CSV table of C-alpha atoms and ligand atoms in Angstrom, one decimal:
chain,number,residue,atom,x,y,z
A,1,MET,CA,137.6,-78.3,11.8
A,2,GLU,CA,137.3,-76.8,8.2
A,3,LEU,CA,138.1,-78.4,4.9
A,4,TYR,CA,140.2,-75.7,3.4
A,5,ALA,CA,143.4,-74.2,5.0
A,6,LYS,CA,142.7,-70.3,5.7
A,7,ARG,CA,145.6,-69.3,3.4
A,8,LEU,CA,143.8,-70.6,0.3
A,9,PHE,CA,141.3,-67.8,0.6
A,10,ASP,CA,144.1,-65.4,0.2
A,11,LEU,CA,145.0,-66.6,-3.2
A,12,GLY,CA,143.7,-64.7,-6.3
A,13,SER,CA,143.5,-66.0,-9.8
A,14,GLU,CA,143.8,-65.3,-13.5
A,15,ASN,CA,140.4,-64.5,-14.8
A,16,ALA,CA,141.4,-65.1,-18.3
A,17,PHE,CA,141.3,-68.9,-17.6
A,18,LYS,CA,137.7,-68.5,-16.1
A,19,MET,CA,136.2,-66.7,-19.1
A,20,GLY,CA,136.3,-70.1,-20.8
A,21,ALA,CA,133.4,-71.3,-18.8
A,22,HIS,CA,131.4,-68.3,-19.5
A,23,ILE,CA,132.1,-68.5,-23.3
A,24,THR,CA,131.1,-72.3,-23.3
A,25,ALA,CA,127.8,-71.3,-21.6
A,26,VAL,CA,127.0,-68.8,-24.4
A,27,GLU,CA,128.1,-71.2,-27.0
A,28,LEU,CA,125.8,-73.9,-25.6
A,29,GLN,CA,122.9,-71.5,-26.3
A,30,GLY,CA,123.9,-72.0,-29.9
A,31,LYS,CA,125.5,-68.5,-30.3
A,32,ASN,CA,128.8,-67.8,-31.9
A,33,VAL,CA,131.4,-65.9,-29.8
A,34,ILE,CA,134.0,-63.6,-31.0
A,35,LYS,CA,137.1,-64.3,-28.8
A,36,LEU,CA,139.2,-61.1,-28.2
A,37,ASN,CA,140.0,-62.2,-24.6
A,38,LEU,CA,142.9,-64.5,-25.4
A,39,GLY,CA,146.4,-63.8,-24.0
A,40,GLU,CA,148.0,-66.3,-26.6
A,41,PRO,CA,149.1,-65.8,-30.2
A,42,ASP,CA,146.8,-67.4,-32.7
A,43,PHE,CA,149.9,-68.8,-34.5
A,44,ASN,CA,151.6,-72.2,-34.4
A,45,ILE,CA,155.2,-72.9,-33.4
A,46,PRO,CA,157.9,-72.9,-36.0
A,47,ASP,CA,158.3,-76.2,-37.9
A,48,CYS,CA,161.8,-76.6,-36.7
A,49,MET,CA,160.7,-76.7,-33.0
A,50,LYS,CA,157.9,-79.2,-33.9
A,51,ALA,CA,160.4,-81.4,-35.6
A,52,GLU,CA,162.7,-81.2,-32.6
A,53,ILE,CA,160.0,-82.2,-30.1
A,54,LYS,CA,159.2,-85.2,-32.2
A,55,HIS,CA,162.9,-86.1,-32.7
A,56,GLN,CA,163.5,-85.8,-29.0
A,57,ILE,CA,160.6,-88.1,-28.3
A,58,ASP,CA,161.9,-90.7,-30.7
A,59,LEU,CA,165.3,-90.5,-28.9
A,60,ASN,CA,163.3,-91.3,-25.7
A,61,ASN,CA,164.4,-88.1,-24.0
A,62,THR,CA,161.2,-88.3,-22.0
A,63,HIS,CA,162.6,-88.9,-18.5
A,64,TYR,CA,163.4,-86.9,-15.5
A,65,CYS,CA,166.1,-84.2,-16.1
A,66,ASN,CA,168.0,-81.5,-14.2
A,67,PRO,CA,165.5,-79.6,-12.1
A,68,LYS,CA,167.4,-76.4,-12.9
A,69,GLY,CA,166.9,-77.0,-16.7
A,70,LEU,CA,168.8,-78.8,-19.4
A,71,LEU,CA,172.5,-77.2,-19.7
A,72,THR,CA,172.0,-77.1,-23.4
A,73,LEU,CA,169.0,-74.7,-23.1
A,74,ARG,CA,170.7,-72.6,-20.3
A,75,GLU,CA,173.7,-72.1,-22.4
A,76,ALA,CA,171.5,-71.0,-25.3
A,77,ILE,CA,169.6,-68.7,-23.1
A,78,SER,CA,173.0,-67.3,-21.8
A,79,ARG,CA,174.1,-66.6,-25.3
A,80,GLN,CA,170.8,-64.9,-26.0
A,81,ILE,CA,171.0,-62.7,-23.0
A,82,TYR,CA,174.4,-61.5,-24.0
A,83,ALA,CA,173.2,-60.8,-27.5
A,84,THR,CA,170.0,-59.0,-26.5
A,85,ARG,CA,171.1,-57.3,-23.2
A,86,GLY,CA,174.9,-57.2,-23.1
A,87,LEU,CA,175.1,-59.4,-20.0
A,88,THR,CA,177.4,-62.3,-19.5
A,89,VAL,CA,175.3,-64.7,-17.4
A,90,SER,CA,176.6,-68.2,-16.2
A,91,PRO,CA,174.1,-71.0,-16.8
A,92,ASP,CA,174.3,-71.7,-13.2
A,93,ARG,CA,172.3,-68.4,-12.6
A,94,ILE,CA,169.5,-69.5,-14.9
A,95,VAL,CA,166.5,-71.6,-14.0
A,96,VAL,CA,164.0,-73.1,-16.3
A,97,PHE,CA,160.3,-73.4,-15.2
A,98,PRO,CA,157.1,-74.6,-16.8
A,99,GLY,CA,156.3,-71.1,-18.3
A,100,ALA,CA,157.1,-67.6,-17.2
A,101,LYS,CA,154.5,-67.7,-14.6
A,102,PRO,CA,155.8,-69.9,-11.9
A,103,SER,CA,158.8,-67.7,-11.0
A,104,ILE,CA,156.4,-64.9,-10.1
A,105,GLY,CA,154.8,-66.6,-7.2
A,106,PHE,CA,158.3,-68.3,-6.3
A,107,SER,CA,159.9,-65.0,-6.1
A,108,GLN,CA,157.4,-63.8,-3.4
A,109,ALA,CA,158.0,-67.1,-1.7
A,110,VAL,CA,161.7,-67.0,-1.9
A,111,TYR,CA,162.3,-63.3,-0.9
A,112,CYS,CA,159.1,-62.1,1.1
A,113,ASN,CA,158.4,-62.6,4.9
A,114,PRO,CA,155.0,-61.7,6.3
A,115,ASN,CA,154.5,-57.8,6.1
A,116,ASP,CA,157.3,-57.1,3.5
A,117,GLU,CA,155.8,-55.0,0.9
A,118,ILE,CA,155.5,-55.8,-2.9
A,119,ILE,CA,155.4,-53.0,-5.4
A,120,TYR,CA,153.6,-53.8,-8.8
A,121,PRO,CA,152.0,-51.8,-11.6
A,122,SER,CA,148.3,-51.9,-11.9
A,123,PRO,CA,146.9,-52.5,-14.5
A,124,GLY,CA,149.3,-55.5,-14.6
A,125,PHE,CA,149.6,-59.1,-15.0
A,126,PRO,CA,147.1,-60.5,-12.3
A,127,ILE,CA,149.6,-63.0,-10.8
A,128,TYR,CA,151.8,-60.3,-9.4
A,129,GLU,CA,148.9,-59.3,-7.1
A,130,SER,CA,147.2,-62.7,-6.6
A,131,PHE,CA,150.0,-64.3,-4.7
A,132,ILE,CA,150.7,-61.5,-2.2
A,133,HIS,CA,148.4,-62.1,0.5
A,134,TYR,CA,148.9,-65.8,0.1
A,135,VAL,CA,152.6,-65.3,1.3
A,136,GLY,CA,151.5,-62.8,4.0
A,137,ALA,CA,153.2,-59.8,2.2
A,138,ILE,CA,151.5,-56.4,1.7
A,139,PRO,CA,150.4,-55.3,-1.8
A,140,LYS,CA,151.5,-51.8,-2.9
A,141,PRO,CA,149.9,-51.2,-6.4
A,142,ILE,CA,151.1,-48.3,-8.6
A,143,HIS,CA,148.3,-47.2,-10.6
A,144,LEU,CA,149.4,-46.3,-14.1
A,145,LYS,CA,147.7,-43.3,-15.4
A,146,GLU,CA,146.3,-43.0,-18.9
A,147,SER,CA,147.5,-39.4,-19.1
A,148,ALA,CA,150.9,-40.4,-18.6
A,149,GLY,CA,150.7,-42.9,-21.4
A,150,PHE,CA,150.5,-45.8,-18.7
A,151,SER,CA,154.1,-45.4,-18.0
A,152,LEU,CA,155.4,-46.0,-14.4
A,153,LEU,CA,156.7,-42.7,-13.3
A,154,PRO,CA,159.8,-42.5,-11.3
A,155,GLU,CA,158.1,-40.2,-8.8
A,156,GLN,CA,155.4,-42.8,-8.3
A,157,LEU,CA,158.0,-45.5,-7.7
A,158,ALA,CA,159.8,-43.3,-5.3
A,159,ASN,CA,156.8,-42.6,-3.2
A,160,ALA,CA,155.8,-46.3,-3.1
A,161,ILE,CA,159.2,-47.5,-1.8
A,162,THR,CA,159.5,-47.9,1.9
A,163,PRO,CA,162.1,-49.6,4.1
A,164,LYS,CA,159.8,-52.6,3.9
A,165,THR,CA,159.9,-52.8,0.2
A,166,LYS,CA,161.2,-56.4,-0.8
A,167,LEU,CA,160.1,-57.0,-4.3
A,168,ILE,CA,159.3,-54.6,-7.2
A,169,PHE,CA,157.4,-56.0,-10.3
A,170,LEU,CA,158.1,-54.3,-13.7
A,171,ASN,CA,156.6,-55.4,-17.1
A,172,PHE,CA,157.9,-54.1,-20.4
A,173,PRO,CA,156.4,-54.6,-22.9
A,174,SER,CA,153.4,-54.5,-20.7
A,175,ASN,CA,150.3,-56.7,-20.4
A,176,PRO,CA,147.6,-55.2,-20.7
A,177,THR,CA,148.6,-51.7,-21.9
A,178,GLY,CA,151.4,-52.6,-24.4
A,179,GLY,CA,153.6,-50.0,-22.8
A,180,VAL,CA,157.5,-50.3,-23.9
A,181,ALA,CA,159.9,-48.5,-21.6
A,182,THR,CA,162.5,-46.2,-23.2
A,183,PRO,CA,166.1,-46.5,-22.0
A,184,GLU,CA,165.6,-43.1,-20.4
A,185,GLN,CA,162.5,-44.3,-18.4
A,186,LEU,CA,164.5,-47.4,-17.2
A,187,GLN,CA,167.4,-45.1,-16.3
A,188,ALA,CA,165.1,-42.9,-14.2
A,189,LEU,CA,163.5,-45.9,-12.4
A,190,SER,CA,166.9,-47.6,-11.8
A,191,GLN,CA,168.1,-44.4,-10.2
A,192,VAL,CA,165.1,-44.4,-7.8
A,193,ILE,CA,165.9,-48.1,-6.9
A,194,LEU,CA,169.5,-47.7,-6.4
A,195,ASN,CA,168.9,-44.5,-4.3
A,196,LYS,CA,166.0,-45.7,-2.1
A,197,CYS,CA,166.1,-49.5,-1.8
A,198,ASN,CA,168.1,-51.8,0.4
A,199,GLU,CA,170.6,-54.1,-1.1
A,200,HIS,CA,168.3,-57.1,-0.6
A,201,THR,CA,165.4,-55.6,-2.4
A,202,ARG,CA,164.8,-57.5,-5.6
A,203,VAL,CA,163.4,-56.1,-9.1
A,204,TYR,CA,161.4,-58.8,-10.9
A,205,SER,CA,161.6,-57.8,-14.5
A,206,ASP,CA,158.8,-59.6,-16.5
A,207,GLU,CA,160.1,-59.5,-20.1
A,208,ILE,CA,158.0,-62.1,-21.7
A,209,TYR,CA,156.9,-59.8,-24.5
A,210,GLU,CA,160.5,-58.8,-25.3
A,211,HIS,CA,160.3,-59.8,-28.9
A,212,ILE,CA,156.8,-58.4,-29.7
A,213,THR,CA,157.4,-54.6,-30.3
A,214,PHE,CA,156.4,-52.3,-33.0
A,215,ASP,CA,157.3,-49.4,-35.3
A,216,GLY,CA,161.0,-50.1,-34.9
A,217,THR,CA,160.8,-49.8,-31.0
A,218,ARG,CA,163.2,-52.1,-29.2
A,219,HIS,CA,162.9,-53.9,-25.9
A,220,HIS,CA,165.6,-52.7,-23.2
A,221,SER,CA,166.1,-54.5,-19.9
A,222,ILE,CA,166.5,-52.6,-16.7
A,223,ALA,CA,169.1,-55.4,-15.7
A,224,SER,CA,171.5,-53.9,-18.2
A,225,LEU,CA,171.9,-50.6,-16.4
A,226,PRO,CA,174.8,-50.2,-14.0
A,227,GLY,CA,174.1,-51.6,-10.6
A,228,MET,CA,170.9,-53.4,-11.7
A,229,GLU,CA,171.9,-56.9,-12.7
A,230,GLU,CA,172.9,-57.8,-9.1
A,231,ARG,CA,169.3,-57.0,-7.9
A,232,THR,CA,167.2,-57.9,-10.9
A,233,ILE,CA,165.5,-61.2,-11.8
A,234,ILE,CA,164.9,-61.3,-15.5
A,235,SER,CA,161.9,-63.5,-16.4
A,236,SER,CA,161.2,-64.6,-19.9
A,237,GLY,CA,159.9,-67.4,-21.9
A,238,PHE,CA,158.6,-69.2,-25.1
A,239,SER,CA,154.9,-68.9,-24.7
A,240,LYS,CA,154.5,-65.5,-26.6
A,241,THR,CA,157.5,-65.3,-28.8
A,242,PHE,CA,157.0,-68.7,-30.3
A,243,ALA,CA,153.2,-68.9,-29.9
A,244,TRP,CA,153.8,-72.0,-27.6
A,245,THR,CA,151.6,-71.4,-24.5
A,246,GLY,CA,151.1,-75.1,-24.3
A,247,GLY,CA,154.8,-75.9,-24.3
A,248,ARG,CA,155.3,-74.5,-20.8
A,249,VAL,CA,158.8,-73.4,-21.0
A,250,GLY,CA,160.0,-70.1,-19.3
A,251,TYR,CA,163.1,-69.1,-17.4
A,252,ALA,CA,164.4,-66.6,-14.9
A,253,ILE,CA,167.9,-65.2,-14.5
A,254,LEU,CA,168.8,-64.8,-10.8
A,255,PRO,CA,171.2,-62.2,-9.4
A,256,SER,CA,173.3,-65.1,-7.9
A,257,ILE,CA,173.9,-68.7,-8.1
A,258,ASP,CA,172.8,-69.0,-4.6
A,259,GLU,CA,169.4,-67.5,-5.4
A,260,ALA,CA,169.0,-69.7,-8.4
A,261,ASN,CA,169.5,-72.7,-6.3
A,262,MET,CA,166.7,-71.7,-3.9
A,263,PHE,CA,164.3,-71.4,-7.1
A,264,THR,CA,165.5,-74.8,-8.3
A,265,ASN,CA,164.7,-76.3,-4.9
A,266,LEU,CA,161.1,-75.0,-5.3
A,267,ASN,CA,161.1,-76.5,-8.7
A,268,ILE,CA,162.1,-79.9,-7.1
A,269,ASN,CA,159.3,-79.6,-4.6
A,270,TYR,CA,156.5,-78.6,-7.0
A,271,PHE,CA,157.5,-80.0,-10.6
A,272,SER,CA,160.7,-82.0,-10.3
A,273,CYS,CA,161.6,-80.6,-13.9
A,274,VAL,CA,160.3,-79.3,-17.2
A,275,PRO,CA,159.9,-82.0,-20.0
A,276,PRO,CA,163.3,-82.3,-21.7
A,277,TYR,CA,161.9,-82.8,-25.2
A,278,ASN,CA,160.3,-79.3,-24.9
A,279,GLN,CA,163.5,-77.8,-23.4
A,280,GLU,CA,165.4,-79.0,-26.6
A,281,ALA,CA,162.8,-77.5,-28.8
A,282,ALA,CA,163.0,-74.2,-26.9
A,283,ARG,CA,166.7,-74.3,-27.6
A,284,VAL,CA,166.1,-74.6,-31.3
A,285,GLY,CA,163.7,-71.7,-31.1
A,286,LEU,CA,166.7,-69.5,-29.9
A,287,GLU,CA,169.3,-71.0,-32.3
A,288,TYR,CA,167.5,-71.5,-35.5
A,289,GLU,CA,167.0,-68.6,-38.1
A,290,ASP,CA,163.8,-70.2,-39.4
A,291,ALA,CA,162.4,-69.9,-35.9
A,292,GLN,CA,163.6,-66.1,-35.7
A,293,ALA,CA,161.9,-65.5,-39.1
A,294,LYS,CA,158.6,-66.8,-38.1
A,295,VAL,CA,158.7,-64.6,-35.0
A,296,LYS,CA,159.4,-61.6,-37.2
A,297,GLU,CA,156.5,-62.4,-39.5
A,298,MET,CA,154.2,-62.9,-36.3
A,299,VAL,CA,155.2,-59.5,-34.9
A,300,GLY,CA,154.6,-57.7,-38.3
A,301,ILE,CA,151.1,-59.3,-38.5
A,302,PHE,CA,150.4,-58.1,-34.8
A,303,GLN,CA,151.4,-54.6,-35.8
A,304,ARG,CA,149.2,-54.5,-38.7
A,305,ARG,CA,146.2,-55.8,-36.7
A,306,ARG,CA,146.9,-53.3,-34.1
A,307,ASP,CA,146.4,-50.5,-36.6
A,308,LEU,CA,143.3,-52.2,-38.1
A,309,MET,CA,141.7,-52.6,-34.7
A,310,LEU,CA,142.6,-49.0,-33.6
A,311,LYS,CA,140.9,-47.6,-36.7
A,312,ALA,CA,137.7,-49.9,-36.0
A,313,LEU,CA,137.6,-48.9,-32.2
A,314,GLY,CA,138.0,-45.3,-33.3
A,315,GLU,CA,134.4,-45.6,-34.8
A,316,ILE,CA,133.0,-46.4,-31.4
A,317,PRO,CA,131.8,-43.1,-30.0
A,318,GLY,CA,133.1,-42.5,-26.5
A,319,LEU,CA,136.0,-44.9,-26.6
A,320,THR,CA,139.6,-43.7,-26.6
A,321,THR,CA,142.6,-46.0,-27.1
A,322,GLN,CA,146.2,-45.4,-27.0
A,323,LYS,CA,148.6,-46.8,-29.6
A,324,PRO,CA,150.6,-49.5,-27.9
A,325,SER,CA,154.3,-50.1,-28.9
A,326,GLY,CA,154.4,-53.9,-27.8
A,327,ALA,CA,152.6,-57.1,-26.8
A,328,PHE,CA,149.3,-57.6,-28.7
A,329,TYR,CA,146.6,-56.0,-26.8
A,330,LEU,CA,144.5,-52.8,-27.0
A,331,PHE,CA,143.4,-51.3,-23.7
A,332,PRO,CA,140.5,-48.7,-24.6
A,333,ASN,CA,139.1,-46.2,-22.0
A,334,ILE,CA,135.4,-47.0,-21.9
A,335,GLU,CA,134.3,-44.5,-19.2
A,336,ASN,CA,132.2,-42.2,-21.6
A,337,ALA,CA,130.8,-45.0,-23.6
A,338,SER,CA,129.9,-46.9,-20.3
A,339,GLU,CA,128.3,-43.7,-19.0
A,340,LYS,CA,126.1,-43.4,-22.0
A,341,LEU,CA,125.1,-47.1,-21.8
A,342,GLY,CA,124.2,-46.6,-18.2
A,343,VAL,CA,126.8,-49.0,-16.9
A,344,LEU,CA,128.3,-46.6,-14.3
A,345,GLN,CA,124.8,-46.0,-12.8
A,346,ALA,CA,123.8,-49.7,-12.8
A,347,PHE,CA,126.9,-50.5,-10.9
A,348,GLU,CA,126.1,-47.7,-8.2
A,349,GLN,CA,122.8,-49.3,-7.6
A,350,LEU,CA,124.0,-52.8,-7.1
A,351,PRO,CA,123.9,-54.3,-3.3
A,352,GLU,CA,127.2,-53.2,-1.6
A,353,ALA,CA,128.1,-57.0,-1.1
A,354,MET,CA,127.8,-57.5,-5.0
A,355,LYS,CA,129.8,-54.3,-5.7
A,356,THR,CA,132.9,-55.9,-4.1
A,357,LYS,CA,132.8,-58.7,-6.5
A,358,THR,CA,132.3,-56.9,-9.7
A,359,SER,CA,133.1,-53.5,-11.3
A,360,PRO,CA,131.4,-51.4,-14.1
A,361,SER,CA,134.0,-52.9,-16.7
A,362,THR,CA,133.0,-56.4,-15.6
A,363,LEU,CA,129.3,-55.6,-16.2
A,364,PHE,CA,130.1,-54.4,-19.7
A,365,GLN,CA,132.3,-57.5,-20.2
A,366,MET,CA,129.5,-59.9,-19.3
A,367,PHE,CA,126.9,-57.9,-21.2
A,368,ALA,CA,129.2,-57.9,-24.3
A,369,LEU,CA,129.5,-61.7,-24.1
A,370,TYR,CA,126.0,-62.8,-23.2
A,371,TYR,CA,124.1,-60.3,-25.3
A,372,HIS,CA,126.5,-59.5,-28.2
A,373,GLY,CA,128.7,-62.5,-28.4
A,374,VAL,CA,132.1,-60.9,-27.9
A,375,ALA,CA,134.5,-61.8,-25.3
A,376,ILE,CA,137.0,-59.3,-23.8
A,377,MET,CA,138.7,-58.8,-20.5
A,378,ASP,CA,137.6,-56.2,-17.8
A,379,ARG,CA,140.0,-53.8,-16.0
A,380,ARG,CA,139.5,-55.8,-12.7
A,381,SER,CA,141.2,-58.8,-14.3
A,382,PHE,CA,144.6,-56.9,-14.3
A,383,CYS,CA,145.2,-56.4,-10.5
A,384,LYS,CA,142.0,-55.3,-8.8
A,385,LEU,CA,143.0,-53.4,-5.6
A,386,GLY,CA,142.0,-49.8,-6.1
A,387,SER,CA,140.8,-50.3,-9.6
A,388,GLU,CA,137.1,-49.6,-8.9
A,389,THR,CA,137.0,-46.1,-10.5
A,390,GLU,CA,139.0,-47.3,-13.6
A,391,HIS,CA,137.0,-48.1,-16.8
A,392,TYR,CA,139.0,-50.0,-19.2
A,393,ILE,CA,138.8,-53.3,-21.2
A,394,ARG,CA,141.5,-55.3,-22.8
A,395,ILE,CA,141.1,-56.5,-26.4
A,396,SER,CA,143.5,-59.1,-27.8
A,397,CYS,CA,144.6,-58.9,-31.4
A,398,ALA,CA,145.2,-62.4,-31.4
A,399,ALA,CA,142.8,-63.2,-34.2
A,400,GLU,CA,142.4,-62.9,-37.8
A,401,ASP,CA,141.3,-59.5,-39.4
A,402,SER,CA,137.7,-60.6,-40.3
A,403,VAL,CA,137.3,-61.7,-36.5
A,404,LEU,CA,138.8,-58.5,-35.3
A,405,ILE,CA,136.4,-56.3,-37.4
A,406,GLU,CA,133.4,-58.4,-36.5
A,407,GLY,CA,134.4,-58.0,-32.8
A,408,ALA,CA,134.8,-54.3,-33.0
A,409,LYS,CA,131.2,-54.2,-34.8
A,410,ARG,CA,129.8,-56.3,-31.9
A,411,LEU,CA,131.5,-53.9,-29.2
A,412,LYS,CA,129.9,-50.9,-31.1
A,413,ASN,CA,126.5,-52.6,-31.1
A,414,ALA,CA,126.9,-53.5,-27.4
A,415,PHE,CA,127.6,-49.9,-26.3
A,416,GLU,CA,124.7,-48.6,-28.4
A,417,ASP,CA,122.3,-51.3,-26.9
A,418,ASN,CA,120.7,-49.3,-23.9
A,419,THR,CA,117.6,-51.5,-24.0
A,420,GLY,CA,119.6,-54.7,-24.1
A,421,PHE,CA,121.7,-53.4,-21.1
A,422,ARG,CA,118.7,-52.7,-19.1
A,423,GLN,CA,117.3,-56.2,-19.6
A,424,PHE,CA,120.9,-57.6,-18.7
A,425,ILE,CA,120.8,-55.7,-15.4
A,426,ARG,CA,117.0,-56.5,-14.6
A,427,GLY,CA,117.8,-60.2,-15.4
A,428,LYS,CA,120.4,-60.3,-12.7
A,429,GLY,CA,123.6,-61.3,-14.3
A,430,PRO,CA,126.0,-63.0,-14.5
A,431,TRP,CA,127.7,-60.1,-13.2
A,432,TYR,CA,131.3,-61.4,-12.5
B,501,PMP,N1,153.8,-62.5,-17.5
B,501,PMP,C1,152.8,-61.9,-18.3
B,501,PMP,C2,153.1,-60.3,-18.4
B,501,PMP,C3,152.0,-62.5,-19.1
B,501,PMP,O1,151.1,-61.8,-19.9
B,501,PMP,C4,152.0,-64.0,-19.1
B,501,PMP,C5,151.0,-64.7,-19.9
B,501,PMP,N2,149.8,-64.2,-20.1
B,501,PMP,C6,153.0,-64.6,-18.2
B,501,PMP,C7,153.8,-63.8,-17.6
B,501,PMP,C8,153.0,-66.1,-18.1
B,501,PMP,O2,153.4,-66.7,-19.2
B,501,PMP,P1,153.6,-68.3,-19.3
B,501,PMP,O3,152.4,-68.8,-20.2
B,501,PMP,O4,154.9,-68.6,-20.0
B,501,PMP,O5,153.7,-68.9,-18.0
């Protein structure tokens, strides 16, 4: 008898959480690490939200509550969805979760039988892919091309859809590319979905970065388009907008009350409910102008940092970086720079068994951290199936200007350090 159930080995993970252990290992050697790996804003929640959490605790609002989410919060979300997407959503269709993440795996559990197909963008948020084998479904990544500005093209979607397609993940603004879809792009994607999909196919629209857009670009939801509300799950939350990753409040809007009740039952089975004092603070975030002003200020800073970092990365020979319209990441192509450093060749010479566990951008990621004290994420961390020949890294702009500049300097040094890289490879890792 084995200790672990077989299905456990089909579950992937989110490497961003695993980087912490590597960073600690480097820090324990007495080195300082510039952390550009983080997927969380380096700001604090607005004061009015902090005050509300404390107030609610003083009121002893610390007990079990509605597993679907407090009605006060769901009503506030419903008003916000009307204001931002023009949709009238009954609070009965809204379910609150501990963060935006749980509804990703829950959607796969709710809608997918074994051998159903799940389409998702790659590069994309890793949890779309990591659950698929766990629920016995079949992954169908759509590889976004840099030459198309990392947009998901309607023809790519049309080619990926089959009669077995059950779930389609979309993510705008996107992690890790920062891509924001225009209304025309969403219109074209919706036409493909309406023409080719069964009425029971669901679109999971991950809109968690909805408020972090730049240069006057605005977020649009595919759910606002004709025929799409009844097949789209809108997912969003409070982790990014309000710099509140530790609050664990997110939500999804389901196409029907019945579907919302299915998700609520999963909540009951896993979490019972989300802390009510945090839910009241989330409501305050949606309702108070002070909170909105804080968000605007943060977005302005992210835009300025994006420009600063684009300029700094532009000074690294062989790197090309597209200008993102949203989120707070940069996603440079490191192919030429990696070639010059000998990363691609070193990868080719690894034993076959090792090659399946790492990638050229992972080798660079580990080299940059252990030898040059700068933490970034590799391409493989953003949905790995079929990503072997893609050479990118994700750099987070969730750090102060001086830290960003120092990070870019360390990356430049790393790309120029051929001797150090040979040593790293000879020293046998860590490589993943
Ligand atoms: N979706 C995307 C695209 C994300 O980037 C993240 C967080 N990195 C999540 C969902 C999960 O957010 P939360 O912390 O609210 O669970």
